Amino acid sequence: MRISGRRRSVQALNRAVDAEERAVTYIAEPSSAADEVRRLAGAGELTEQFRGSSRDERRRLRAGAAEIAGPLVYERVSRPIERRRGHYECATTPRRMLPDCLDRFHDDVDGVLEDLFAHAHVPIANLEGWLASRLRRATIEAYRRRRGARGASQRPRVPGWLADALGRDAWLVDLAKAILEWVGTDATAGCSLWPLNAFAERRAGLTGDHAVRETVVAREVEIVLIEMRRRPEWYEKYVERPLGRKQAPTFTDLNPEPKPLPLVDSYEQDETVLRELASLAIEVMIARIDRGEDAAAVAADVLGTVFGDLTISDGLEKAPGDHGGSQQVATLVDDPAELKRIVGAVLHLLGDLRPGGRPSEQ
């Protein structure tokens, strides 16, 4: 039985033993294979011996090297990361790691082993010390190679044109980077396309706002994606292509936990979402107008992007098809006359908020 749902290639299986066996091997007593790895490394013959060996012998040497490198990677790399994530059970032993965390640990160990067998062509008296000195470099390079193999950017960066399009807003720019990082990994977000909960935690850490809802983050993700799609070739290369290589989620919870009773009425939740989206829309509009864009065109574009097709609270207390305030907002934005009236009100509001007076309606 596989520990995780991540599909490993045939080449990966040729490099390593089964995941369950490795999790135990990393904490077992040194074997004859591990002793052989130490002897060959001390003589400066490990790389040559590994390259010239049969397939079975290479697997034996990799297993022996994993016994040596595994505990180092776990203590120096995996455990600190899991503690920072709040995965305290994963930080106790490899045997108790969650599937995705165990996959990352295995990937890091594989990266260290690839570095070892590629560079152990000189005598290494202290193998653990030599490995420890190269852990960071080896794991980072392996991570970048995996991203490159998926067609994603090896070093995710937000280009200047995208940062400008997002108004240089600190959170939206960071969210764009998070999206570029996410598409290049093989992790999944359950039955969702984006890890909205992780994005919400990242938002809270950056902005200090710990009350934000995932519905708001989902809308912010869409705002970023809309700006990304304005350059179709770039979007296809750095977002669409690597995202399409993720494994489709197949898990369905047949016994979901009942939803907790809300502390406030649904209309109050809707009002909170609308206020948060309005605040974000105003920030984006001010940034774009300050760059010289036509104020009326910006207001219409941003309002349509943020509130068009908006569907929020749909609790059981509402009649079927009744989406309350969210449906009213979408209807108003889609009506040209109403949109013109709203744009005028928004421009007047922006004039009150900005020190330079009312923006030109041109």
Coordinates of C-alpha atoms in Angstrom, one line a residue:
M1 CA 0.0 0.0 0.0
R2 CA 1.4 3.4 -0.9
I3 CA 1.7 6.0 1.8
S4 CA 0.7 9.0 -0.3
G5 CA -1.4 9.5 -3.4
R6 CA 1.5 11.1 -5.3
R7 CA 2.5 9.1 -8.4
R8 CA 6.1 8.2 -8.6
S9 CA 7.8 7.5 -11.9
V10 CA 9.5 4.3 -12.8
Q11 CA 12.8 6.1 -12.6
A12 CA 12.1 7.2 -9.0
L13 CA 11.3 3.6 -8.1
N14 CA 14.6 2.5 -9.6
R15 CA 16.4 5.0 -7.3
A16 CA 14.7 4.2 -4.0
V17 CA 13.0 1.5 -2.0
D18 CA 9.3 1.7 -1.1
A19 CA 8.2 4.7 1.0
E20 CA 7.1 2.7 4.0
E21 CA 10.4 0.8 4.1
R22 CA 12.4 4.1 3.8
A23 CA 10.6 5.7 6.7
V24 CA 11.7 2.8 8.9
T25 CA 15.2 2.5 7.4
Y26 CA 16.1 6.1 8.2
I27 CA 15.9 5.3 11.9
A28 CA 17.2 1.7 11.9
E29 CA 20.7 0.5 12.8
P30 CA 23.4 0.9 10.2
S31 CA 23.5 -1.9 7.7
S32 CA 26.3 -3.5 5.7
A33 CA 25.2 -1.3 2.7
A34 CA 25.7 1.8 4.9
D35 CA 29.1 0.6 6.0
E36 CA 30.0 0.0 2.3
V37 CA 29.0 3.6 1.5
R38 CA 31.2 4.9 4.3
R39 CA 34.2 2.8 3.1
L40 CA 33.8 3.8 -0.5
A41 CA 33.4 7.5 0.4
G42 CA 36.4 7.4 2.6
A43 CA 38.5 6.0 -0.3
G44 CA 37.1 8.6 -2.7
E45 CA 35.6 5.8 -4.9
L46 CA 31.9 6.1 -4.2
T47 CA 30.9 8.1 -7.3
E48 CA 32.9 5.8 -9.6
Q49 CA 31.6 2.6 -7.9
F50 CA 28.0 3.8 -8.1
R51 CA 28.2 4.7 -11.8
G52 CA 29.8 1.4 -12.8
S53 CA 27.6 -0.8 -10.7
S54 CA 24.6 -2.9 -11.8
R55 CA 21.1 -1.7 -11.2
D56 CA 20.6 -3.9 -8.1
E57 CA 23.9 -2.7 -6.7
R58 CA 23.0 0.9 -7.2
R59 CA 19.8 0.4 -5.4
R60 CA 21.6 -1.2 -2.5
L61 CA 24.1 1.6 -2.3
R62 CA 21.3 4.2 -2.4
A63 CA 19.5 2.4 0.4
G64 CA 22.7 2.4 2.5
A65 CA 23.3 6.1 1.8
A66 CA 19.7 6.9 2.7
E67 CA 20.3 5.3 6.2
I68 CA 23.1 7.9 6.6
A69 CA 21.5 10.9 5.0
G70 CA 17.9 10.4 6.1
P71 CA 18.3 11.3 9.8
L72 CA 20.4 14.3 8.8
V73 CA 17.8 15.6 6.4
Y74 CA 15.0 15.1 8.9
E75 CA 16.8 16.8 11.7
R76 CA 18.3 19.7 9.8
V77 CA 15.7 20.3 7.1
S78 CA 12.3 18.6 7.6
R79 CA 11.9 19.0 11.4
P80 CA 12.4 22.8 11.5
I81 CA 10.1 23.2 8.5
E82 CA 7.3 21.1 10.1
R83 CA 7.6 23.1 13.3
R84 CA 7.3 26.4 11.5
R85 CA 4.2 25.0 9.7
G86 CA 2.7 24.0 13.1
H87 CA 2.9 20.2 12.1
Y88 CA 4.1 19.2 15.5
E89 CA 3.3 15.5 15.1
C90 CA 5.3 15.5 11.8
A91 CA 8.2 17.0 13.7
T92 CA 8.4 14.0 16.1
T93 CA 9.4 11.1 13.7
P94 CA 9.2 10.3 10.0
R95 CA 6.8 7.5 10.9
R96 CA 4.2 10.0 12.0
M97 CA 4.5 12.4 9.1
L98 CA 1.5 13.3 7.0
P99 CA 1.5 12.0 3.4
D100 CA 2.4 15.3 1.7
C101 CA 5.0 16.1 4.4
L102 CA 6.6 12.6 4.0
D103 CA 6.7 13.1 0.2
R104 CA 8.6 16.4 0.7
F105 CA 11.0 14.6 3.1
H106 CA 11.6 11.8 0.6
D107 CA 12.2 14.4 -2.2
D108 CA 14.8 16.2 -0.1
V109 CA 16.6 12.9 0.8
D110 CA 16.6 12.0 -2.9
G111 CA 18.1 15.4 -3.7
V112 CA 20.9 14.9 -1.1
L113 CA 21.6 11.4 -2.5
E114 CA 21.9 12.6 -6.1
D115 CA 24.4 15.3 -4.9
L116 CA 26.3 12.7 -2.9
F117 CA 26.7 10.2 -5.8
A118 CA 27.6 13.0 -8.2
H119 CA 30.4 14.6 -6.1
A120 CA 31.8 11.8 -3.8
H121 CA 34.8 11.3 -6.1
V122 CA 37.3 12.6 -3.5
P123 CA 38.1 11.0 -0.1
I124 CA 35.5 11.9 2.5
A125 CA 36.6 11.2 6.1
N126 CA 33.5 12.5 7.8
L127 CA 30.6 11.7 5.7
E128 CA 27.9 13.2 8.0
G129 CA 29.8 16.4 8.2
W130 CA 30.3 16.6 4.4
L131 CA 26.6 15.9 3.8
A132 CA 25.6 18.5 6.4
S133 CA 27.6 21.2 4.7
R134 CA 25.8 20.6 1.4
L135 CA 22.2 20.0 2.7
R136 CA 20.8 23.4 1.8
R137 CA 22.4 23.6 -1.6
A138 CA 21.5 20.0 -2.5
T139 CA 17.8 20.3 -1.5
I140 CA 17.3 23.6 -3.1
E141 CA 18.8 22.5 -6.4
A142 CA 16.7 19.3 -6.3
Y143 CA 13.6 21.4 -5.7
R144 CA 14.4 23.6 -8.7
R145 CA 15.0 20.6 -10.9
R146 CA 11.6 19.1 -10.0
R147 CA 9.9 22.4 -10.8
G148 CA 11.7 22.6 -14.1
A149 CA 10.6 19.0 -14.9
R150 CA 7.0 20.1 -14.4
G151 CA 7.5 23.1 -16.8
A152 CA 7.3 25.6 -14.0
S153 CA 9.7 28.5 -13.3
Q154 CA 12.6 27.2 -11.2
R155 CA 12.8 30.5 -9.3
P156 CA 9.3 31.9 -9.0
R157 CA 9.4 35.7 -9.3
V158 CA 6.6 38.2 -10.0
P159 CA 7.5 40.2 -13.1
G160 CA 7.4 44.0 -13.0
W161 CA 4.5 44.3 -15.4
L162 CA 2.4 42.0 -13.2
A163 CA 3.3 43.9 -10.0
D164 CA 2.3 47.2 -11.8
A165 CA -1.0 45.7 -12.9
L166 CA -1.7 44.7 -9.3
G167 CA -1.0 48.3 -8.1
R168 CA 2.2 47.2 -6.3
D169 CA -0.2 46.0 -3.5
A170 CA 2.1 44.0 -1.1
W171 CA -0.5 41.2 -0.5
L172 CA -1.6 40.8 -4.1
V173 CA 2.0 40.7 -5.3
D174 CA 2.8 38.1 -2.6
L175 CA -0.3 36.2 -3.6
A176 CA 0.9 36.1 -7.3
K177 CA 4.2 34.7 -6.1
A178 CA 2.4 32.1 -4.0
I179 CA 0.4 31.1 -7.1
L180 CA 3.6 30.7 -9.1
E181 CA 5.1 28.6 -6.3
W182 CA 2.0 26.4 -6.0
V183 CA 1.7 25.4 -9.7
G184 CA 5.2 24.1 -9.7
T185 CA 4.7 21.6 -6.9
D186 CA 3.0 18.2 -7.0
A187 CA 0.9 18.9 -3.9
T188 CA -2.9 19.1 -4.2
A189 CA -5.5 21.0 -2.2
G190 CA -8.0 18.3 -1.6
C191 CA -11.0 18.8 -3.9
S192 CA -10.0 22.4 -4.6
L193 CA -7.8 23.9 -7.2
W194 CA -6.0 26.4 -4.9
P195 CA -4.9 26.0 -1.3
L196 CA -7.1 28.8 -0.1
N197 CA -6.6 28.0 3.6
A198 CA -2.8 28.2 3.2
F199 CA -3.2 31.4 1.2
A200 CA -5.4 32.9 3.9
E201 CA -2.8 32.0 6.6
R202 CA -0.1 33.6 4.4
R203 CA -2.3 36.7 4.0
A204 CA -2.8 36.9 7.8
G205 CA 0.9 36.7 8.4
L206 CA 1.6 39.6 5.9
T207 CA -1.3 41.9 6.7
G208 CA -2.1 41.0 10.3
D209 CA -5.7 40.5 9.4
H210 CA -6.6 37.1 10.9
A211 CA -10.4 37.4 10.3
V212 CA -10.3 37.2 6.5
R213 CA -12.5 34.5 4.9
E214 CA -11.5 32.1 2.2
T215 CA -14.2 33.6 0.0
V216 CA -12.3 36.8 0.0
V217 CA -9.0 35.1 -0.8
A218 CA -10.7 33.2 -3.6
R219 CA -11.8 36.5 -5.2
E220 CA -8.3 37.9 -4.7
V221 CA -6.8 34.8 -6.5
E222 CA -9.2 35.5 -9.4
I223 CA -8.1 39.1 -9.5
V224 CA -4.5 38.0 -9.8
L225 CA -5.3 35.4 -12.4
I226 CA -7.2 38.0 -14.5
E227 CA -4.1 40.2 -14.6
M228 CA -1.9 37.2 -15.4
R229 CA -4.1 36.1 -18.3
R230 CA -3.6 39.5 -20.0
R231 CA -0.4 38.0 -21.3
P232 CA -1.6 34.6 -22.6
E233 CA 1.7 33.2 -23.7
W234 CA 3.3 34.0 -20.3
Y235 CA 0.3 32.6 -18.5
E236 CA 0.2 29.3 -20.5
K237 CA 3.9 28.8 -19.9
Y238 CA 4.3 29.6 -16.2
V239 CA 0.8 28.8 -14.8
E240 CA -1.5 26.8 -17.1
R241 CA 1.1 24.2 -18.2
P242 CA 2.6 23.2 -14.8
L243 CA -0.9 23.4 -13.2
G244 CA -2.2 20.9 -15.8
R245 CA 0.4 18.4 -14.6
K246 CA -0.9 18.2 -11.1
Q247 CA -2.6 15.0 -10.1
A248 CA -6.4 15.4 -10.1
P249 CA -7.9 15.1 -6.6
T250 CA -10.0 12.0 -6.2
F251 CA -10.8 11.9 -2.4
T252 CA -14.3 12.5 -1.3
D253 CA -15.3 12.6 2.3
L254 CA -18.3 10.4 2.7
N255 CA -18.8 11.4 6.3
P256 CA -18.1 15.1 6.5
E257 CA -18.2 16.9 9.8
P258 CA -21.3 19.0 10.3
K259 CA -20.8 22.7 9.7
P260 CA -20.5 24.7 12.9
L261 CA -23.4 27.0 13.7
P262 CA -22.6 30.5 12.5
L263 CA -22.1 33.2 15.2
V264 CA -23.8 35.9 13.0
D265 CA -26.6 35.9 10.4
S266 CA -25.8 35.1 6.8
Y267 CA -26.6 38.7 5.7
E268 CA -24.0 40.0 8.1
Q269 CA -21.4 37.5 6.6
D270 CA -22.3 38.7 3.1
E271 CA -22.0 42.3 4.2
T272 CA -18.5 41.6 5.6
V273 CA -17.4 40.0 2.3
L274 CA -18.8 42.9 0.2
R275 CA -17.0 45.5 2.4
E276 CA -13.7 43.6 2.2
L277 CA -14.0 43.3 -1.6
A278 CA -15.0 47.0 -1.9
S279 CA -11.9 48.0 0.1
L280 CA -9.7 45.9 -2.2
A281 CA -11.3 47.4 -5.3
I282 CA -10.7 50.9 -4.1
E283 CA -7.0 50.2 -3.5
V284 CA -6.6 48.8 -7.0
M285 CA -8.5 51.7 -8.6
I286 CA -6.4 54.3 -6.8
A287 CA -3.2 52.6 -7.9
R288 CA -4.3 52.3 -11.5
I289 CA -5.6 55.9 -11.7
D290 CA -2.3 57.1 -10.1
R291 CA -0.5 55.5 -13.1
G292 CA -2.4 57.7 -15.5
E293 CA -5.2 55.3 -16.6
D294 CA -8.7 56.8 -17.4
A295 CA -10.6 56.9 -14.1
A296 CA -14.0 56.0 -15.5
A297 CA -12.6 53.0 -17.5
V298 CA -10.7 51.8 -14.4
A299 CA -13.7 52.0 -12.2
A300 CA -15.9 50.1 -14.6
D301 CA -13.2 47.4 -15.2
V302 CA -12.4 46.9 -11.5
L303 CA -16.1 46.8 -10.4
G304 CA -16.9 44.3 -13.2
T305 CA -13.9 42.1 -12.2
V306 CA -14.5 42.2 -8.4
F307 CA -18.3 42.0 -8.3
G308 CA -19.3 40.5 -11.7
D309 CA -20.8 37.0 -11.2
L310 CA -20.3 37.3 -7.5
T311 CA -22.1 34.5 -5.6
I312 CA -21.7 34.4 -1.8
S313 CA -23.8 33.1 1.1
D314 CA -26.4 30.5 0.0
G315 CA -27.4 29.1 3.4
L316 CA -30.4 26.8 3.9
E317 CA -32.4 29.6 5.4
K318 CA -32.7 31.2 1.9
A319 CA -35.1 30.1 -0.8
P320 CA -33.7 28.3 -3.8
G321 CA -32.1 30.7 -6.2
D322 CA -32.1 33.6 -3.7
H323 CA -28.6 34.9 -3.4
G324 CA -29.7 38.2 -1.8
G325 CA -27.2 41.0 -1.9
S326 CA -24.6 39.2 -4.0
Q327 CA -27.2 38.7 -6.8
Q328 CA -28.2 42.4 -6.6
V329 CA -24.6 43.5 -6.9
A330 CA -24.0 41.4 -10.0
T331 CA -27.3 42.7 -11.5
L332 CA -26.3 46.3 -10.9
V333 CA -22.8 45.8 -12.4
D334 CA -24.3 44.2 -15.5
D335 CA -26.8 47.1 -16.1
P336 CA -25.0 49.8 -18.2
A337 CA -27.1 52.6 -16.7
E338 CA -26.7 51.4 -13.1
L339 CA -23.0 50.8 -13.7
K340 CA -22.6 54.4 -15.0
R341 CA -24.3 55.7 -11.8
I342 CA -22.1 53.5 -9.6
V343 CA -19.0 54.6 -11.4
G344 CA -19.9 58.2 -10.8
A345 CA -20.4 57.5 -7.1
V346 CA -17.1 55.7 -6.9
L347 CA -15.2 58.5 -8.6
H348 CA -16.8 60.9 -6.1
L349 CA -15.7 58.7 -3.2
L350 CA -12.2 58.4 -4.6
G351 CA -12.0 62.1 -4.8
D352 CA -12.8 62.3 -1.1
L353 CA -10.2 59.6 -0.2
R354 CA -7.3 60.9 -2.4
P355 CA -5.5 64.0 -1.4
G356 CA -5.4 65.4 -4.9
G357 CA -9.1 65.9 -5.2
R358 CA -11.6 64.2 -7.5
P359 CA -10.1 62.1 -10.3
S360 CA -10.8 63.3 -13.8
E361 CA -13.8 61.5 -15.4
Q362 CA -12.5 62.5 -18.9

